Every structure is written in structure tokens, then in C-alpha cells.
Coordinates of C-alpha atoms in Angstrom, one line a residue:
X1 CA -4.0 -25.3 -11.0
X2 CA -0.6 -24.5 -11.8
X3 CA 0.5 -20.9 -13.0
X4 CA 2.2 -20.0 -15.8
X5 CA 5.9 -20.7 -16.3
X6 CA 8.9 -18.8 -17.6
X7 CA 8.7 -21.5 -20.7
X8 CA 5.6 -19.8 -21.8
X9 CA 6.9 -16.9 -23.8
X10 CA 4.0 -16.8 -25.8
X11 CA 1.9 -15.4 -22.7
X12 CA 4.9 -13.8 -21.0
X13 CA 4.1 -10.2 -22.1
X14 CA 0.4 -10.2 -22.5
X15 CA -1.1 -7.9 -19.5
X16 CA -4.2 -8.4 -17.8
X17 CA -5.8 -5.0 -18.5
X18 CA -5.2 -2.9 -21.6
X19 CA -5.0 0.4 -19.1
X20 CA -5.7 0.3 -15.4
X21 CA -9.1 1.4 -13.8
X22 CA -7.6 2.5 -10.5
X23 CA -4.4 4.0 -9.3
X24 CA -2.4 5.0 -5.9
X25 CA -1.0 8.5 -5.9
X26 CA 1.6 8.9 -3.1
X27 CA 0.7 12.7 -2.9
X28 CA 3.6 13.6 -0.9
X29 CA 6.7 12.6 1.0
X30 CA 6.2 14.9 4.0
X31 CA 4.5 13.9 7.2
X32 CA 4.0 15.1 10.7
X33 CA 4.8 11.8 12.3
X34 CA 7.9 9.9 12.5
X35 CA 6.9 6.1 12.1
X36 CA 9.5 3.5 12.9
X37 CA 8.1 1.3 10.3
X38 CA 7.4 3.8 7.5
X39 CA 7.9 2.0 4.2
X40 CA 8.0 5.5 2.4
X41 CA 10.8 6.7 4.8
X42 CA 8.7 10.1 5.3
X43 CA 9.8 13.1 7.1
X44 CA 8.4 16.6 8.1
X45 CA 10.6 18.6 5.7
X46 CA 9.4 20.0 2.3
X47 CA 10.4 18.2 -0.7
X48 CA 11.1 20.7 -3.5
X49 CA 11.0 18.1 -6.2
X50 CA 7.4 16.6 -5.5
X51 CA 4.8 17.2 -8.3
X52 CA 3.5 20.8 -8.1
X53 CA -0.5 21.3 -7.4
X54 CA -1.1 22.1 -11.0
X55 CA 0.8 19.2 -12.6
X56 CA -1.4 17.0 -10.2
X57 CA -4.5 18.6 -11.3
X58 CA -3.4 18.1 -14.8
X59 CA -2.7 14.4 -14.3
X60 CA -6.2 13.9 -12.9
X61 CA -7.9 15.3 -15.6
X62 CA -5.9 12.8 -17.7
X63 CA -6.9 9.9 -15.7
X64 CA -10.5 11.0 -15.9
X65 CA -10.2 11.4 -19.8
X66 CA -8.6 7.9 -19.8
X67 CA -11.5 6.0 -18.1
X68 CA -9.7 5.6 -14.4
X69 CA -12.7 5.0 -11.9
X70 CA -10.8 5.5 -8.8
X71 CA -8.2 7.0 -7.2
X72 CA -6.3 6.1 -3.7
X73 CA -4.4 9.0 -2.1
X74 CA -1.5 8.2 0.5
X75 CA 1.7 9.6 1.6
X76 CA 3.4 10.6 3.9
X77 CA 0.6 12.3 5.0
X78 CA -1.6 13.8 2.5
X79 CA -3.5 16.2 4.7
X80 CA 0.4 17.4 5.3
X81 CA 0.4 19.0 2.2
X82 CA -1.6 22.4 2.0
X83 CA -3.0 22.0 -1.3
X84 CA -4.6 18.7 -0.6
X85 CA -8.3 19.7 -0.3
X86 CA -7.9 21.5 -3.6
X87 CA -6.3 18.3 -5.1
X88 CA -8.9 15.9 -3.8
X89 CA -11.8 18.5 -4.6
X90 CA -10.7 18.5 -8.3
X91 CA -11.1 14.9 -8.6
X92 CA -14.0 13.6 -5.9
X93 CA -17.2 14.1 -8.2
X94 CA -15.6 12.6 -10.9
X95 CA -14.0 9.5 -9.9
X96 CA -14.3 7.1 -6.6
X97 CA -11.9 8.5 -3.9
X98 CA -10.1 7.0 -1.0
X99 CA -7.8 8.4 1.3
X100 CA -5.3 6.9 3.6
X101 CA -4.6 9.2 6.7
X102 CA -2.7 8.8 10.2
X103 CA -5.6 10.8 11.3
X104 CA -3.8 13.3 13.5
X105 CA -4.9 16.3 11.2
X106 CA -8.6 15.1 11.1
X107 CA -10.9 17.1 13.7
X108 CA -14.8 17.6 13.4
X109 CA -14.1 20.5 10.9
X110 CA -12.0 18.6 8.5
X111 CA -14.3 15.7 8.7
X112 CA -17.0 17.9 7.4
X113 CA -15.1 19.3 4.7
X114 CA -13.9 15.9 3.4
X115 CA -17.7 14.9 3.0
X116 CA -18.5 18.1 1.3
X117 CA -15.9 17.6 -1.0
X118 CA -17.1 14.2 -1.5
X119 CA -14.3 11.9 -0.3
X120 CA -15.3 7.9 -0.9
X121 CA -13.6 6.4 1.8
X122 CA -10.9 7.0 4.6
X123 CA -8.6 4.6 6.0
X124 CA -6.8 5.5 9.1
X125 CA -3.5 3.8 10.5
X126 CA -3.8 2.4 14.3
X127 CA -0.4 0.7 15.1
X128 CA -2.0 -1.2 18.0
X129 CA -5.0 -1.1 20.5
X130 CA -3.2 1.1 23.0
X131 CA -1.9 4.3 23.3
X132 CA 1.7 3.4 24.1
X133 CA 1.9 1.1 21.6
X134 CA 0.7 3.3 18.8
X135 CA 2.8 6.6 19.9
X136 CA 5.9 4.4 20.3
X137 CA 5.7 3.5 16.4
X138 CA 4.7 7.2 15.3
X139 CA 7.2 8.6 17.6
X140 CA 4.5 11.4 18.7
X141 CA 2.9 11.2 22.1
X142 CA -0.9 11.6 21.6
X143 CA -1.1 10.5 18.3
X144 CA -3.2 7.5 19.2
X145 CA -5.9 9.7 20.7
X146 CA -5.8 11.7 17.7
X147 CA -6.3 8.8 15.5
X148 CA -9.3 7.3 17.3
X149 CA -11.1 10.9 17.7
X150 CA -10.3 11.0 13.6
X151 CA -12.4 7.8 13.3
X152 CA -15.3 8.9 15.1
X153 CA -15.1 12.5 13.4
X154 CA -15.5 10.7 10.2
X155 CA -17.9 8.2 11.1
X156 CA -20.2 11.0 12.7
X157 CA -19.7 13.1 9.3
X158 CA -21.2 10.1 7.5
X159 CA -17.8 8.9 5.8
X160 CA -17.1 5.3 5.1
X161 CA -14.1 4.5 7.4
X162 CA -11.5 1.8 7.9
X163 CA -9.0 1.1 10.2
X164 CA -5.4 -0.3 9.1
X165 CA -2.6 -1.8 11.0
X166 CA 0.8 -3.6 10.1
X167 CA 1.5 -6.9 11.9
X168 CA 4.8 -7.0 13.6
X169 CA 6.7 -8.3 16.5
X170 CA 6.0 -5.3 18.8
X171 CA 1.9 -5.4 18.0
X172 CA 1.3 -9.1 17.6
X173 CA 0.2 -9.7 21.1
X174 CA -2.8 -7.2 20.8
X175 CA -4.2 -7.8 17.6
X176 CA -7.2 -9.3 19.2
X177 CA -7.6 -5.9 21.0
X178 CA -7.1 -4.0 17.6
X179 CA -10.2 -6.0 16.2
X180 CA -12.3 -5.2 19.4
X181 CA -11.1 -1.2 19.4
X182 CA -12.2 -1.5 15.7
X183 CA -15.5 -2.6 16.5
X184 CA -15.9 0.0 19.4
X185 CA -15.1 2.6 17.2
X186 CA -17.8 1.6 14.9
X187 CA -15.9 0.6 11.7
X188 CA -17.3 -2.0 9.3
X189 CA -13.7 -3.3 8.7
X190 CA -10.3 -3.7 10.0
X191 CA -7.0 -4.3 7.9
X192 CA -4.3 -6.1 8.9
X193 CA -1.1 -5.7 6.6
X194 CA 1.8 -7.5 6.2
X195 CA 5.3 -5.7 7.2
X196 CA 7.3 -4.6 4.1
X197 CA 11.2 -4.3 4.1
X198 CA 11.1 -0.9 2.7
X199 CA 12.0 2.6 3.8
X200 CA 12.6 2.9 7.8
X201 CA 11.5 -0.8 8.5
X202 CA 14.7 -2.0 7.1
X203 CA 16.4 -0.6 9.9
X204 CA 14.2 -1.9 12.5
X205 CA 14.0 -5.5 10.8
X206 CA 15.4 -7.3 13.6
X207 CA 13.1 -5.6 15.9
X208 CA 10.0 -6.0 14.1
X209 CA 10.2 -9.0 11.8
X210 CA 8.4 -12.2 12.5
X211 CA 8.7 -15.6 10.9
X212 CA 5.8 -16.8 8.5
X213 CA 4.9 -19.5 11.2
X214 CA 4.4 -16.6 13.7
X215 CA 2.5 -14.5 11.6
X216 CA 0.0 -17.4 10.7
X217 CA -0.3 -18.1 14.3
X218 CA -1.4 -14.8 15.1
X219 CA -3.8 -14.2 12.4
X220 CA -5.4 -17.8 12.6
X221 CA -5.7 -17.0 16.5
X222 CA -8.3 -14.2 15.7
X223 CA -11.8 -14.0 16.7
X224 CA -13.1 -11.2 14.8
X225 CA -16.2 -9.1 16.7
X226 CA -19.6 -9.7 14.9
X227 CA -20.3 -7.8 11.9
X228 CA -16.6 -6.7 11.8
X229 CA -15.0 -7.7 8.0
X230 CA -11.2 -8.3 8.5
X231 CA -9.2 -7.6 5.4
X232 CA -5.7 -9.5 5.4
X233 CA -2.9 -8.8 2.8
X234 CA -1.3 -12.0 2.8
X235 CA -1.7 -14.4 -0.3
X236 CA -4.0 -15.2 -1.5
X237 CA -6.0 -12.6 -0.5
X238 CA -3.9 -9.9 -2.0
X239 CA -5.2 -11.4 -5.4
X240 CA -1.8 -10.4 -6.8
X241 CA -2.7 -6.6 -7.6
X242 CA 0.4 -6.9 -9.7
X243 CA -2.3 -7.8 -12.4
X244 CA -3.8 -4.3 -12.8
X245 CA -1.8 -2.1 -10.2
X246 CA -0.9 1.7 -11.2
X247 CA 0.6 3.9 -8.8
X248 CA 2.8 7.3 -8.9
X249 CA 5.2 8.6 -6.2
X250 CA 5.4 12.2 -5.0
X251 CA 8.1 13.1 -7.6
X252 CA 6.0 11.7 -10.6
X253 CA 7.8 8.6 -11.1
X254 CA 5.4 5.6 -12.2
X255 CA 6.2 2.6 -10.0
X256 CA 3.2 0.3 -10.6
X257 CA 2.5 -0.4 -7.0
X258 CA 3.7 1.8 -3.7
X259 CA 5.5 -1.3 -2.6
X260 CA 7.9 -1.1 -5.9
X261 CA 9.0 2.2 -4.9
X262 CA 12.7 1.2 -4.1
X263 CA 12.9 -1.1 -7.1
X264 CA 11.6 0.2 -10.4
X265 CA 10.8 3.4 -12.2
X266 CA 8.8 3.0 -15.5
X267 CA 9.0 6.8 -16.2
X268 CA 7.9 10.2 -15.0
X269 CA 4.4 11.4 -15.8
X270 CA 5.9 14.9 -15.9
X271 CA 7.9 14.0 -19.1
X272 CA 5.7 11.1 -21.0
X273 CA 1.9 10.2 -20.8
X274 CA 1.2 7.6 -18.1
X275 CA -0.2 5.0 -20.3
X276 CA 3.3 4.8 -22.0
X277 CA 4.9 4.2 -18.8
X278 CA 2.2 1.2 -18.8
X279 CA 4.1 -0.4 -21.7
X280 CA 7.4 -0.6 -19.9
X281 CA 8.6 -4.4 -20.4
X282 CA 9.1 -4.8 -17.2
X283 CA 5.9 -3.3 -16.1
X284 CA 4.1 -5.6 -18.7
X285 CA 6.3 -8.5 -17.3
X286 CA 4.9 -8.2 -13.6
X287 CA 1.4 -7.9 -15.1
X288 CA 1.3 -10.9 -17.2
X289 CA 1.5 -13.3 -14.2
X290 CA 4.4 -15.6 -15.1
X291 CA 6.0 -16.9 -12.1
X292 CA 8.4 -19.6 -11.3
X293 CA 6.1 -21.4 -9.0
X294 CA 2.3 -20.7 -8.2
X295 CA -0.1 -21.8 -5.5
X296 CA -1.3 -25.1 -6.2
X297 CA -4.1 -24.5 -3.6
X298 CA -5.4 -21.4 -5.7
X299 CA -7.4 -21.7 -9.0
X300 CA -5.3 -19.3 -11.6
X301 CA -8.6 -17.5 -12.4
X302 CA -8.6 -16.2 -9.0
X303 CA -6.0 -13.6 -9.8
X304 CA -3.1 -15.1 -7.5
X305 CA -0.4 -15.7 -9.9
X306 CA 2.4 -16.3 -7.3
X307 CA 1.3 -13.4 -4.7
X308 CA 3.1 -10.2 -4.2
X309 CA 5.9 -9.1 -6.6
X310 CA 7.5 -6.9 -4.4
X311 CA 8.0 -9.4 -1.4
X312 CA 9.2 -11.8 -4.2
X313 CA 11.6 -9.5 -5.4
X314 CA 13.0 -8.3 -2.1
X315 CA 13.7 -12.0 -0.5
X316 CA 14.6 -13.6 -3.7
X317 CA 16.1 -11.1 -5.9
X318 CA 13.8 -12.2 -8.8
X319 CA 10.8 -10.8 -10.2
X320 CA 9.4 -14.2 -11.1
X321 CA 10.1 -15.9 -7.6
X322 CA 7.2 -16.9 -5.5
X323 CA 5.7 -14.6 -2.4
X324 CA 7.5 -16.0 0.6
X325 CA 4.4 -14.7 2.7
X326 CA 2.3 -17.6 1.4
X327 CA 2.8 -20.6 3.6
X328 CA 2.4 -22.9 0.3
X329 CA 5.1 -21.1 -1.7
X330 CA 7.9 -20.1 1.2
X331 CA 10.3 -22.4 0.4
X332 CA 12.0 -22.2 3.8
X333 CA 12.9 -18.3 3.6
X334 CA 13.3 -17.2 6.9
X335 CA 11.5 -13.6 7.2
X336 CA 13.1 -12.4 10.2
X337 CA 16.5 -12.3 8.2
X338 CA 16.6 -9.3 5.7
X339 CA 18.5 -10.0 2.7
X340 CA 21.9 -7.7 2.9
X341 CA 21.5 -6.4 -0.7
X342 CA 18.4 -4.5 0.3
X343 CA 20.6 -2.4 2.7
X344 CA 22.8 -1.2 -0.2
X345 CA 21.5 1.6 -2.7
X346 CA 22.0 0.9 -6.3
X347 CA 20.5 1.3 -9.7
X348 CA 16.9 0.5 -9.6
X349 CA 16.0 -2.5 -11.9
X350 CA 13.7 -0.6 -14.2
X351 CA 15.9 2.4 -14.7
X352 CA 17.5 0.9 -17.9
X353 CA 15.6 1.5 -21.1
X354 CA 13.6 -1.8 -21.1
X355 CA 10.5 -1.3 -23.6

């Protein structure tokens, strides 16, 4: 079934949800690794402009009071922030909580502390199945071993744990090994994410990017081990989270989705209530599902609506454009070629007061 079009203005600003149920909090910009592909362009130095402890605690109270049911913490590296456990403990018994981590700061003691606090799930990044591959990406020798140890410690502590990787040219030949490693480590799920043209990945695009045909060939060649669920972020598996996505960056900016961080700013939670930013005109537009072209193989009720808006905007420069990571909607876009405008620094499309 064909999705909504730009001509259907009567539906164009009707959000899928009146308010979100889940939110991603990029709790810090700091990190103890130097990943070459980092979409947040994180670094070890402290960012003084980040949201303060008491502000995060107050915001979590706000989320609970407004019926949010889950929060996903990412960074940077959340555990690199000294007050993270305090922040986590403030909400872990009141909402479902998930943590994405590089694993290097999770030893047996930390795993048990996370369990005691009540963390719901932890996702550990593994950029390959071999130490030389993973450590190449992170820029830190020994980080692969620590990540694998973190997975074991978390599972030992009884914490639901997954692993994640980002498919790219340098690890494409060990994706099957990655799945086998995940099975060996004992996790029930292994995620394979697409590479986004954000942060430091842009400066490494020629080295890391793959054509869509290459990506599909790798994904279709995989044979998951028994009992391992493989999660993939390509359309339609993404279910277009823009329908209901909510995210806040380390500096308090409401950005809708972590992958939109370079493109939008709907307002700062330190200045306005989050649900006021939810009504920003562009935010509403992206949630409406209004697209130029929707996947004809997908039922609109499945929640696909043209795929990822970040990828669509990155490669087409239009919010309503189709997701070029979808084989049906790619329209000849070469994902190995980065649009030159992405390398220039300019005003974010949502910076103007569109209300």
C-alpha cells in the first residue's frame, strides 16, 4: 500500500502519538575511546555545557510524571560520567532502563552494581569479531577484550545483555564471525546497525562506506547460530521510529532521534518543557509519516512510512525523501558517495522558530 504524499495536507501534521512513551538520553559527550566511526564525535575532555546532575534528575521526574515508560541511555560513554549511577538509580525502579556502553568500564563489581540498581538491559558495542578489528575502530588496544569481558560479567550478574555492531567496509568480512562470537558469549540478541554519515564517520566515509548492494549481499549471506536473534536497522526493520521517537542530547537539546543530532534543535529542556518541543512544527512533520515515496512492499500500518528520516535528509536534503538504505526506494543513490553539503557547517534546519 502506498504511503501518504505531500498533497495530503489534511494529514500532514497529525502526530502518530500525542506524547512519546520512550526516550533516548545521550547523557554525555565524553568517552574514554576514540572511535573512528563515532556519530556523536565524542572525546575524553569534559564538556562543561552538558546538562548537570540535578537537571537530569529533575528531567527524569518530569518523564515519570508525564507517563514515559522507558529511557535509553547512551553517550559518549555513560559510565565515563561520574554521576551516571546516581542518575540511573533515580529512574531504574520507575521506568524500564537500557544502557548502551563500550563495556570497558564494566568489571564484575560494576556489573553487580548495575544489577542492584535495577538496569533493564545493557547493549555492548563490538565492532568486529577480532581484537585487531575492534581495537582499530576504538583506537585503544585491549578494548575488545574488555568489551567481551563486560558481556560475560553482565550475563553472570543476571542482566539482559545484547551486542551491537555497525556494518562497514572494514568489518564486512567478519559479520558471520561476529554472530558466532555473540552466540559464544551467550547473548540472546546481536544487532547489526547501518553506518550513518554523522560525526567522525563523515571524515572516514571513503574508507568505511559500502554500496547498498554490498550491504544487502553481506546481510543476506548471514546464517545466525541457533537461538540467536539478529536485529537489523535497515528498512523496513526500523519501523520508522520517527513516528514516536524522542531524544535529548548531552546539552539538553530536544532532537527527536540521536541520528538527527546534526540537523535539528527543537528546544532545550533546561528552558522549556519537553512536551512543548514535541509540538515543534518540524518535529510534528517528521512524525506525520508524510513522504514523497513509500515502500510499495510494506503495509502502511506496519509503521514504515518511507524509512529513516536522518538517512533520507542526509542523502537527499529533503525531509520527505525516501530512505536510500531501502533497496526498493534507493532510486540509484550511491551510498559510498557523501553529499558535499554534509561536510559544511551551517544552521540546523529546525533552528528557526517553526511552531
